[in-house]
Amino acid sequence: MKYYFDLANHTERIIDVDGVEADSVTDARLQAAMAVAEIQREEPDGLDQWAGWRLEVLDAAGLLVLVIDLGRRLLPSINA
């Protein structure tokens, strides 16, 4: 099934026109979480630039299945 990962804030929306294939809603949620975690890992001090933005995952029917606040850390930072 196809899922779409849109970026949105209170005034703008960036629509994912291509989407991604996922076997289930759970798989789509996992893919979204992994993508956000990767961005946060690559830019650990960049959360401020994402304040107010969210990743919205929609299924092929347009049903919202997940929202991730991009201005909050998805996973705790681990400093060695």
Coordinates of N, CA and C in Angstrom, one line a residue:
M1 N 0.8 -1.2 0.0 CA 0.0 0.0 0.0 C 0.9 1.2 0.0
K2 N 0.4 2.3 -0.6 CA 1.2 3.5 -0.7 C 0.8 4.5 0.5
Y3 N 1.9 5.1 1.0 CA 1.7 6.1 2.1 C 2.5 7.4 1.7
Y4 N 2.0 8.5 2.1 CA 2.5 9.8 1.8 C 3.0 10.5 3.0
F5 N 4.2 11.1 2.9 CA 4.8 11.8 4.1 C 4.8 13.3 3.8
D6 N 3.8 14.0 4.2 CA 3.7 15.4 4.0 C 4.3 16.2 5.1
L7 N 4.9 17.3 4.8 CA 5.5 18.2 5.8 C 4.5 19.4 5.9
A8 N 4.2 19.8 7.2 CA 3.2 20.9 7.3 C 3.5 21.7 8.6
N9 N 3.1 23.0 8.5 CA 3.1 23.8 9.7 C 1.8 24.5 9.7
H10 N 1.6 25.6 10.5 CA 0.3 26.2 10.5 C 0.0 27.1 9.3
T11 N 1.0 27.3 8.4 CA 0.7 28.1 7.2 C 1.1 27.4 5.9
E12 N 1.9 26.4 5.9 CA 2.4 25.8 4.7 C 2.3 24.3 4.8
R13 N 2.2 23.7 3.6 CA 2.1 22.2 3.4 C 3.0 21.8 2.2
I14 N 3.9 20.9 2.4 CA 4.7 20.3 1.4 C 4.2 18.9 1.1
I15 N 3.6 18.7 0.0 CA 2.9 17.5 -0.3 C 3.8 16.5 -0.9
D16 N 3.8 15.3 -0.4 CA 4.6 14.1 -0.9 C 3.8 13.6 -2.1
V17 N 4.1 13.9 -3.3 CA 3.4 13.4 -4.4 C 3.8 12.0 -4.9
D18 N 4.9 11.5 -4.5 CA 5.4 10.2 -4.9 C 5.0 9.1 -3.9
G19 N 5.1 9.3 -2.6 CA 4.7 8.3 -1.6 C 5.8 7.2 -1.5
V20 N 5.5 6.4 -0.6 CA 6.4 5.2 -0.4 C 5.5 4.0 -0.3
E21 N 6.1 2.8 -0.7 CA 5.4 1.6 -0.5 C 5.7 1.0 0.9
A22 N 4.6 0.5 1.6 CA 4.8 -0.1 2.9 C 3.8 -1.3 3.0
D23 N 4.3 -2.3 3.7 CA 3.4 -3.5 3.8 C 2.2 -3.3 4.7
S24 N 2.3 -2.3 5.6 CA 1.3 -2.1 6.6 C 1.4 -0.7 7.2
V25 N 0.4 -0.3 7.9 CA 0.5 1.0 8.6 C 1.6 1.0 9.6
T26 N 1.9 -0.2 10.3 CA 3.0 -0.3 11.2 C 4.3 0.0 10.5
D27 N 4.5 -0.6 9.3 CA 5.7 -0.4 8.5 C 5.8 1.0 8.1
A28 N 4.8 1.7 7.7 CA 4.8 3.1 7.3 C 5.2 3.9 8.5
R29 N 4.7 3.7 9.6 CA 5.0 4.4 10.8 C 6.5 4.2 11.2
L30 N 7.0 3.0 11.0 CA 8.4 2.7 11.3 C 9.3 3.5 10.3
Q31 N 8.9 3.5 9.0 CA 9.7 4.2 8.0 C 9.7 5.7 8.3
A32 N 8.6 6.2 8.8 CA 8.6 7.7 9.1 C 9.4 8.0 10.3
A33 N 9.3 7.1 11.3 CA 10.1 7.4 12.5 C 11.6 7.2 12.2
M34 N 12.0 6.3 11.4 CA 13.4 6.1 11.0 C 13.9 7.3 10.2
A35 N 13.1 7.9 9.3 CA 13.5 9.0 8.5 C 13.7 10.2 9.5
V36 N 12.8 10.5 10.4 CA 12.9 11.6 11.3 C 14.2 11.4 12.2
A37 N 14.4 10.2 12.7 CA 15.5 9.9 13.6 C 16.8 10.1 12.8
E38 N 16.9 9.8 11.6 CA 18.1 10.0 10.8 C 18.3 11.5 10.6
I39 N 17.3 12.3 10.3 CA 17.5 13.7 10.2 C 18.0 14.3 11.5
Q40 N 17.4 13.9 12.6 CA 17.8 14.4 13.9 C 19.2 14.0 14.3
R41 N 19.6 12.8 13.8 CA 21.0 12.3 14.1 C 22.0 13.1 13.3
E42 N 21.6 13.5 12.0 CA 22.5 14.2 11.2 C 22.6 15.7 11.6
E43 N 21.6 16.2 12.2 CA 21.5 17.6 12.6 C 21.1 17.7 14.0
P44 N 21.9 17.3 15.0 CA 21.5 17.2 16.4 C 21.1 18.5 17.0
D45 N 21.7 19.6 16.5 CA 21.3 20.9 17.0 C 20.3 21.7 16.2
G46 N 19.7 21.0 15.2 CA 18.8 21.6 14.3 C 17.3 21.6 14.6
L47 N 17.0 21.2 15.8 CA 15.5 21.1 16.2 C 14.8 22.4 16.1
D48 N 15.5 23.5 16.4 CA 14.9 24.8 16.4 C 14.3 25.2 15.0
Q49 N 15.1 24.8 14.0 CA 14.6 25.1 12.6 C 13.3 24.4 12.2
W50 N 13.0 23.3 13.0 CA 11.8 22.5 12.7 C 10.7 22.8 13.6
A51 N 10.8 23.8 14.5 CA 9.8 24.2 15.4 C 8.5 24.6 14.7
G52 N 7.4 24.0 15.0 CA 6.1 24.2 14.4 C 5.8 23.3 13.2
W53 N 6.8 22.6 12.7 CA 6.6 21.7 11.6 C 6.3 20.3 12.1
R54 N 5.5 19.5 11.3 CA 5.2 18.2 11.6 C 5.2 17.3 10.3
L55 N 5.5 16.1 10.5 CA 5.5 15.1 9.5 C 4.1 14.4 9.6
E56 N 3.3 14.4 8.6 CA 2.0 13.8 8.6 C 2.0 12.6 7.6
V57 N 1.7 11.4 8.1 CA 1.7 10.2 7.2 C 0.3 9.9 6.9
L58 N 0.0 9.9 5.6 CA -1.4 9.6 5.1 C -1.4 8.3 4.3
D59 N -2.5 7.5 4.4 CA -2.5 6.4 3.5 C -3.1 6.8 2.2
A60 N -3.2 5.8 1.3 CA -3.6 6.1 -0.1 C -5.0 6.7 -0.2
A61 N -5.9 6.5 0.8 CA -7.2 7.1 0.9 C -7.2 8.5 1.5
G62 N -6.0 9.0 1.9 CA -5.9 10.3 2.5 C -6.1 10.3 4.0
L63 N -6.3 9.1 4.6 CA -6.5 9.0 6.1 C -5.2 9.2 6.8
L64 N -5.2 10.1 7.8 CA -4.0 10.5 8.6 C -3.7 9.3 9.5
V65 N -2.5 8.7 9.4 CA -2.2 7.6 10.3 C -1.1 7.8 11.3
L66 N -0.4 9.0 11.1 CA 0.6 9.3 12.1 C 1.0 10.8 11.9
V67 N 1.3 11.4 13.1 CA 1.8 12.8 13.0 C 3.0 12.8 14.0
I68 N 4.2 13.3 13.5 CA 5.4 13.4 14.3 C 5.8 14.9 14.3
D69 N 5.9 15.5 15.5 CA 6.3 16.8 15.7 C 7.8 16.9 15.5
L70 N 8.2 17.6 14.4 CA 9.6 17.7 14.0 C 10.4 18.6 14.9
G71 N 9.8 19.4 15.8 CA 10.5 20.3 16.7 C 10.8 19.6 18.0
R72 N 10.5 18.4 18.2 CA 10.8 17.6 19.4 C 11.7 16.5 19.0
R73 N 12.6 16.2 19.9 CA 13.5 15.0 19.7 C 12.7 13.7 19.7
L74 N 12.9 12.9 18.7 CA 12.2 11.7 18.6 C 12.8 10.7 19.6
L75 N 14.1 10.6 19.6 CA 14.8 9.7 20.5 C 15.8 10.6 21.4
P76 N 16.0 10.1 22.6 CA 16.9 10.9 23.5 C 18.3 10.9 22.9
S77 N 19.0 12.0 23.1 CA 20.4 12.1 22.6 C 21.3 11.3 23.6
I78 N 22.2 10.6 23.0 CA 23.2 9.8 23.8 C 24.6 10.4 23.6
N79 N 25.2 10.9 24.6 CA 26.5 11.4 24.5 C 27.5 10.5 25.2
A80 N 28.5 10.1 24.4 CA 29.5 9.2 25.0 C 30.6 9.9 25.5

